[in-house]
Amino acid sequence: MKKVAKTLLLFLFLLPWQPGIAQDKSPNANYTYKKGDPNGIGKWYMGREIAYVMGYQGMQWLDRPEREEEENTTTLLLNMGIEPEDNIADIGAGSGYHVFKMAKLAGRGLIYAVDIQDEMLEEINKRTERDQIKNVRVIKGGEKIINIAENSLDKVLMVDVYHEFNYPAEMLTSIKKALKSDGKLFLIEYRGEDGSVPIKKIHKMTEAQAIKEMKAAGLKLHRNIDNLPWQHCMVFIKN
């Protein structure tokens, strides 16, 4: 267990991705700016400091063999109740770890792999072409928008990525628009209430904080499925 924790900490926090764009510090009621955690960007939303994005250099770590044991990703996908015709967006899809698992379950639907790093998207494209996967669409997302049509998604998955959004309020607005009226948002974040989870505080989130931020976007907690080793599996629906 100690070896797993050390590996997790090494790869997750030593590879921040910093785009070559200056941080926008123009007046905005949603955000404040002050120094905080060394792993944070100095930008705060509703009392929470935003973390640096993990860089594409950690791509191989995303597909590590230990991930199933550490995160129980099989159970996560069961929690989602994926139907064959579901249209699902993986926001912050990375190298596509969850994308290709979901593509098998939603064989008559579409899986949208959304990321802001070209290197991640290129990796997904390579695998899609290599394995001739027909129901995966690669989408270049923005910092404020997911670039998916309104009212088109049955489900949205965000795994350990929301806390890194530079513009969480704007992103949630975009996600909510893309969800169908009965759509569900699956927010997966390391449990901030649990000191035994071997992750730095800025890369965790409490249920209370998540509810507060989602409520501001017009989303409410439907259920928090408490069956993952280290993470919350919070399901939000339109309010």
PDB file of N, CA and C in Angstrom, residues 166-223:
ATOM      1  N   ASN A 166      -9.679  25.822 -14.750  1.00  0.00           N
ATOM      2  CA  ASN A 166      -9.371  27.235 -14.531  1.00  0.00           C
ATOM      3  C   ASN A 166     -10.634  28.073 -14.384  1.00  0.00           C
ATOM      4  N   TYR A 167     -11.718  27.644 -15.042  1.00  0.00           N
ATOM      5  CA  TYR A 167     -12.989  28.362 -15.020  1.00  0.00           C
ATOM      6  C   TYR A 167     -14.121  27.387 -14.701  1.00  0.00           C
ATOM      7  N   PRO A 168     -14.206  26.942 -13.458  1.00  0.00           N
ATOM      8  CA  PRO A 168     -15.219  25.940 -13.109  1.00  0.00           C
ATOM      9  C   PRO A 168     -16.648  26.409 -13.332  1.00  0.00           C
ATOM     10  N   ALA A 169     -16.953  27.670 -13.038  1.00  0.00           N
ATOM     11  CA  ALA A 169     -18.318  28.164 -13.211  1.00  0.00           C
ATOM     12  C   ALA A 169     -18.740  28.103 -14.676  1.00  0.00           C
ATOM     13  N   GLU A 170     -17.868  28.559 -15.546  1.00  0.00           N
ATOM     14  CA  GLU A 170     -18.183  28.563 -16.974  1.00  0.00           C
ATOM     15  C   GLU A 170     -18.255  27.137 -17.533  1.00  0.00           C
ATOM     16  N   MET A 171     -17.363  26.285 -17.068  1.00  0.00           N
ATOM     17  CA  MET A 171     -17.379  24.899 -17.539  1.00  0.00           C
ATOM     18  C   MET A 171     -18.660  24.182 -17.128  1.00  0.00           C
ATOM     19  N   LEU A 172     -19.105  24.406 -15.913  1.00  0.00           N
ATOM     20  CA  LEU A 172     -20.339  23.766 -15.464  1.00  0.00           C
ATOM     21  C   LEU A 172     -21.546  24.275 -16.248  1.00  0.00           C
ATOM     22  N   THR A 173     -21.534  25.549 -16.599  1.00  0.00           N
ATOM     23  CA  THR A 173     -22.609  26.091 -17.432  1.00  0.00           C
ATOM     24  C   THR A 173     -22.646  25.379 -18.778  1.00  0.00           C
ATOM     25  N   SER A 174     -21.467  25.174 -19.377  1.00  0.00           N
ATOM     26  CA  SER A 174     -21.379  24.491 -20.664  1.00  0.00           C
ATOM     27  C   SER A 174     -21.817  23.034 -20.551  1.00  0.00           C
ATOM     28  N   ILE A 175     -21.398  22.375 -19.487  1.00  0.00           N
ATOM     29  CA  ILE A 175     -21.767  20.972 -19.270  1.00  0.00           C
ATOM     30  C   ILE A 175     -23.271  20.834 -19.065  1.00  0.00           C
ATOM     31  N   LYS A 176     -23.839  21.712 -18.273  1.00  0.00           N
ATOM     32  CA  LYS A 176     -25.278  21.652 -18.003  1.00  0.00           C
ATOM     33  C   LYS A 176     -26.084  21.824 -19.289  1.00  0.00           C
ATOM     34  N   LYS A 177     -25.640  22.726 -20.150  1.00  0.00           N
ATOM     35  CA  LYS A 177     -26.330  22.929 -21.425  1.00  0.00           C
ATOM     36  C   LYS A 177     -26.271  21.683 -22.298  1.00  0.00           C
ATOM     37  N   ALA A 178     -25.155  20.983 -22.247  1.00  0.00           N
ATOM     38  CA  ALA A 178     -24.983  19.805 -23.093  1.00  0.00           C
ATOM     39  C   ALA A 178     -25.757  18.594 -22.587  1.00  0.00           C
ATOM     40  N   LEU A 179     -26.083  18.578 -21.294  1.00  0.00           N
ATOM     41  CA  LEU A 179     -26.837  17.459 -20.722  1.00  0.00           C
ATOM     42  C   LEU A 179     -28.304  17.501 -21.153  1.00  0.00           C
ATOM     43  N   LYS A 180     -28.877  16.340 -21.395  1.00  0.00           N
ATOM     44  CA  LYS A 180     -30.315  16.251 -21.610  1.00  0.00           C
ATOM     45  C   LYS A 180     -31.038  16.555 -20.303  1.00  0.00           C
ATOM     46  N   SER A 181     -32.350  16.748 -20.377  1.00  0.00           N
ATOM     47  CA  SER A 181     -33.106  17.128 -19.182  1.00  0.00           C
ATOM     48  C   SER A 181     -32.982  16.102 -18.060  1.00  0.00           C
ATOM     49  N   ASP A 182     -32.831  14.836 -18.420  1.00  0.00           N
ATOM     50  CA  ASP A 182     -32.681  13.771 -17.427  1.00  0.00           C
ATOM     51  C   ASP A 182     -31.247  13.249 -17.358  1.00  0.00           C
ATOM     52  N   GLY A 183     -30.305  14.033 -17.876  1.00  0.00           N
ATOM     53  CA  GLY A 183     -28.905  13.622 -17.892  1.00  0.00           C
ATOM     54  C   GLY A 183     -28.279  13.630 -16.512  1.00  0.00           C
ATOM     55  N   LYS A 184     -27.172  12.926 -16.377  1.00  0.00           N
ATOM     56  CA  LYS A 184     -26.480  12.816 -15.087  1.00  0.00           C
ATOM     57  C   LYS A 184     -24.999  13.166 -15.238  1.00  0.00           C
ATOM     58  N   LEU A 185     -24.502  13.896 -14.252  1.00  0.00           N
ATOM     59  CA  LEU A 185     -23.090  14.237 -14.171  1.00  0.00           C
ATOM     60  C   LEU A 185     -22.447  13.400 -13.066  1.00  0.00           C
ATOM     61  N   PHE A 186     -21.440  12.627 -13.418  1.00  0.00           N
ATOM     62  CA  PHE A 186     -20.725  11.797 -12.456  1.00  0.00           C
ATOM     63  C   PHE A 186     -19.411  12.498 -12.103  1.00  0.00           C
ATOM     64  N   LEU A 187     -19.353  13.032 -10.903  1.00  0.00           N
ATOM     65  CA  LEU A 187     -18.183  13.768 -10.434  1.00  0.00           C
ATOM     66  C   LEU A 187     -17.367  12.855  -9.521  1.00  0.00           C
ATOM     67  N   ILE A 188     -16.178  12.497  -9.977  1.00  0.00           N
ATOM     68  CA  ILE A 188     -15.300  11.612  -9.225  1.00  0.00           C
ATOM     69  C   ILE A 188     -14.126  12.438  -8.705  1.00  0.00           C
ATOM     70  N   GLU A 189     -14.015  12.525  -7.390  1.00  0.00           N
ATOM     71  CA  GLU A 189     -12.939  13.293  -6.761  1.00  0.00           C
ATOM     72  C   GLU A 189     -12.454  12.564  -5.508  1.00  0.00           C
ATOM     73  N   TYR A 190     -11.158  12.661  -5.232  1.00  0.00           N
ATOM     74  CA  TYR A 190     -10.628  12.072  -4.011  1.00  0.00           C
ATOM     75  C   TYR A 190     -11.280  12.721  -2.799  1.00  0.00           C
ATOM     76  N   ARG A 191     -11.613  11.912  -1.810  1.00  0.00           N
ATOM     77  CA  ARG A 191     -12.401  12.369  -0.661  1.00  0.00           C
ATOM     78  C   ARG A 191     -11.606  13.333   0.225  1.00  0.00           C
ATOM     79  N   GLY A 192     -12.031  14.583   0.234  1.00  0.00           N
ATOM     80  CA  GLY A 192     -11.360  15.597   1.038  1.00  0.00           C
ATOM     81  C   GLY A 192     -11.572  15.430   2.527  1.00  0.00           C
ATOM     82  N   GLU A 193     -12.618  14.698   2.915  1.00  0.00           N
ATOM     83  CA  GLU A 193     -12.920  14.486   4.330  1.00  0.00           C
ATOM     84  C   GLU A 193     -12.042  13.405   4.957  1.00  0.00           C
ATOM     85  N   ASP A 194     -11.353  12.644   4.109  1.00  0.00           N
ATOM     86  CA  ASP A 194     -10.644  11.444   4.565  1.00  0.00           C
ATOM     87  C   ASP A 194      -9.136  11.675   4.564  1.00  0.00           C
ATOM     88  N   GLY A 195      -8.571  11.869   5.738  1.00  0.00           N
ATOM     89  CA  GLY A 195      -7.143  12.120   5.840  1.00  0.00           C
ATOM     90  C   GLY A 195      -6.284  10.930   5.481  1.00  0.00           C
ATOM     91  N   SER A 196      -6.872   9.732   5.421  1.00  0.00           N
ATOM     92  CA  SER A 196      -6.097   8.537   5.088  1.00  0.00           C
ATOM     93  C   SER A 196      -5.880   8.375   3.585  1.00  0.00           C
ATOM     94  N   VAL A 197      -6.613   9.141   2.771  1.00  0.00           N
ATOM     95  CA  VAL A 197      -6.407   9.085   1.320  1.00  0.00           C
ATOM     96  C   VAL A 197      -5.096   9.802   1.006  1.00  0.00           C
ATOM     97  N   PRO A 198      -4.109   9.084   0.439  1.00  0.00           N
ATOM     98  CA  PRO A 198      -2.750   9.634   0.295  1.00  0.00           C
ATOM     99  C   PRO A 198      -2.592  10.588  -0.883  1.00  0.00           C
ATOM    100  N   ILE A 199      -3.384  11.647  -0.864  1.00  0.00           N
ATOM    101  CA  ILE A 199      -3.378  12.651  -1.925  1.00  0.00           C
ATOM    102  C   ILE A 199      -3.306  14.021  -1.269  1.00  0.00           C
ATOM    103  N   LYS A 200      -2.564  14.927  -1.885  1.00  0.00           N
ATOM    104  CA  LYS A 200      -2.467  16.273  -1.328  1.00  0.00           C
ATOM    105  C   LYS A 200      -3.843  16.944  -1.296  1.00  0.00           C
ATOM    106  N   LYS A 201      -4.032  17.770  -0.296  1.00  0.00           N
ATOM    107  CA  LYS A 201      -5.340  18.367  -0.028  1.00  0.00           C
ATOM    108  C   LYS A 201      -5.919  19.086  -1.238  1.00  0.00           C
ATOM    109  N   ILE A 202      -5.094  19.797  -1.982  1.00  0.00           N
ATOM    110  CA  ILE A 202      -5.599  20.593  -3.108  1.00  0.00           C
ATOM    111  C   ILE A 202      -6.140  19.709  -4.229  1.00  0.00           C
ATOM    112  N   HIS A 203      -5.773  18.443  -4.232  1.00  0.00           N
ATOM    113  CA  HIS A 203      -6.261  17.505  -5.240  1.00  0.00           C
ATOM    114  C   HIS A 203      -7.398  16.634  -4.711  1.00  0.00           C
ATOM    115  N   LYS A 204      -7.988  17.067  -3.607  1.00  0.00           N
ATOM    116  CA  LYS A 204      -9.155  16.387  -3.054  1.00  0.00           C
ATOM    117  C   LYS A 204     -10.342  17.351  -3.075  1.00  0.00           C
ATOM    118  N   MET A 205     -11.538  16.811  -2.814  1.00  0.00           N
ATOM    119  CA  MET A 205     -12.722  17.653  -2.694  1.00  0.00           C
ATOM    120  C   MET A 205     -13.705  17.003  -1.729  1.00  0.00           C
ATOM    121  N   THR A 206     -14.280  17.815  -0.859  1.00  0.00           N
ATOM    122  CA  THR A 206     -15.301  17.298   0.047  1.00  0.00           C
ATOM    123  C   THR A 206     -16.656  17.289  -0.657  1.00  0.00           C
ATOM    124  N   GLU A 207     -17.535  16.465  -0.150  1.00  0.00           N
ATOM    125  CA  GLU A 207     -18.895  16.435  -0.690  1.00  0.00           C
ATOM    126  C   GLU A 207     -19.560  17.796  -0.524  1.00  0.00           C
ATOM    127  N   ALA A 208     -19.360  18.422   0.627  1.00  0.00           N
ATOM    128  CA  ALA A 208     -19.994  19.723   0.894  1.00  0.00           C
ATOM    129  C   ALA A 208     -19.540  20.785  -0.107  1.00  0.00           C
ATOM    130  N   GLN A 209     -18.239  20.809  -0.423  1.00  0.00           N
ATOM    131  CA  GLN A 209     -17.716  21.785  -1.385  1.00  0.00           C
ATOM    132  C   GLN A 209     -18.285  21.526  -2.769  1.00  0.00           C
ATOM    133  N   ALA A 210     -18.341  20.249  -3.148  1.00  0.00           N
ATOM    134  CA  ALA A 210     -18.881  19.907  -4.466  1.00  0.00           C
ATOM    135  C   ALA A 210     -20.342  20.315  -4.580  1.00  0.00           C
ATOM    136  N   ILE A 211     -21.120  20.042  -3.553  1.00  0.00           N
ATOM    137  CA  ILE A 211     -22.539  20.415  -3.570  1.00  0.00           C
ATOM    138  C   ILE A 211     -22.693  21.920  -3.713  1.00  0.00           C
ATOM    139  N   LYS A 212     -21.862  22.683  -3.000  1.00  0.00           N
ATOM    140  CA  LYS A 212     -21.938  24.147  -3.053  1.00  0.00           C
ATOM    141  C   LYS A 212     -21.665  24.654  -4.468  1.00  0.00           C
ATOM    142  N   GLU A 213     -20.641  24.127  -5.101  1.00  0.00           N
ATOM    143  CA  GLU A 213     -20.279  24.598  -6.433  1.00  0.00           C
ATOM    144  C   GLU A 213     -21.282  24.152  -7.495  1.00  0.00           C
ATOM    145  N   MET A 214     -21.773  22.936  -7.361  1.00  0.00           N
ATOM    146  CA  MET A 214     -22.765  22.453  -8.327  1.00  0.00           C
ATOM    147  C   MET A 214     -24.100  23.191  -8.175  1.00  0.00           C
ATOM    148  N   LYS A 215     -24.468  23.500  -6.937  1.00  0.00           N
ATOM    149  CA  LYS A 215     -25.709  24.235  -6.694  1.00  0.00           C
ATOM    150  C   LYS A 215     -25.677  25.593  -7.384  1.00  0.00           C
ATOM    151  N   ALA A 216     -24.509  26.239  -7.358  1.00  0.00           N
ATOM    152  CA  ALA A 216     -24.363  27.544  -8.008  1.00  0.00           C
ATOM    153  C   ALA A 216     -24.567  27.442  -9.516  1.00  0.00           C
ATOM    154  N   ALA A 217     -24.357  26.246 -10.062  1.00  0.00           N
ATOM    155  CA  ALA A 217     -24.530  26.025 -11.503  1.00  0.00           C
ATOM    156  C   ALA A 217     -25.900  25.461 -11.844  1.00  0.00           C
ATOM    157  N   GLY A 218     -26.770  25.304 -10.843  1.00  0.00           N
ATOM    158  CA  GLY A 218     -28.101  24.771 -11.103  1.00  0.00           C
ATOM    159  C   GLY A 218     -28.156  23.262 -11.147  1.00  0.00           C
ATOM    160  N   LEU A 219     -27.225  22.617 -10.432  1.00  0.00           N
ATOM    161  CA  LEU A 219     -27.194  21.157 -10.356  1.00  0.00           C
ATOM    162  C   LEU A 219     -27.342  20.731  -8.895  1.00  0.00           C
ATOM    163  N   LYS A 220     -27.983  19.608  -8.661  1.00  0.00           N
ATOM    164  CA  LYS A 220     -28.175  19.128  -7.291  1.00  0.00           C
ATOM    165  C   LYS A 220     -27.695  17.691  -7.158  1.00  0.00           C
ATOM    166  N   LEU A 221     -27.279  17.340  -5.938  1.00  0.00           N
ATOM    167  CA  LEU A 221     -26.792  15.994  -5.685  1.00  0.00           C
ATOM    168  C   LEU A 221     -27.944  15.007  -5.701  1.00  0.00           C
ATOM    169  N   HIS A 222     -27.839  14.038  -6.577  1.00  0.00           N
ATOM    170  CA  HIS A 222     -28.822  12.957  -6.662  1.00  0.00           C
ATOM    171  C   HIS A 222     -28.429  11.816  -5.735  1.00  0.00           C
ATOM    172  N   ARG A 223     -27.119  11.530  -5.708  1.00  0.00           N
ATOM    173  CA  ARG A 223     -26.630  10.429  -4.891  1.00  0.00           C
ATOM    174  C   ARG A 223     -25.111  10.481  -4.809  1.00  0.00           C
TER     175      ARG A 223
END
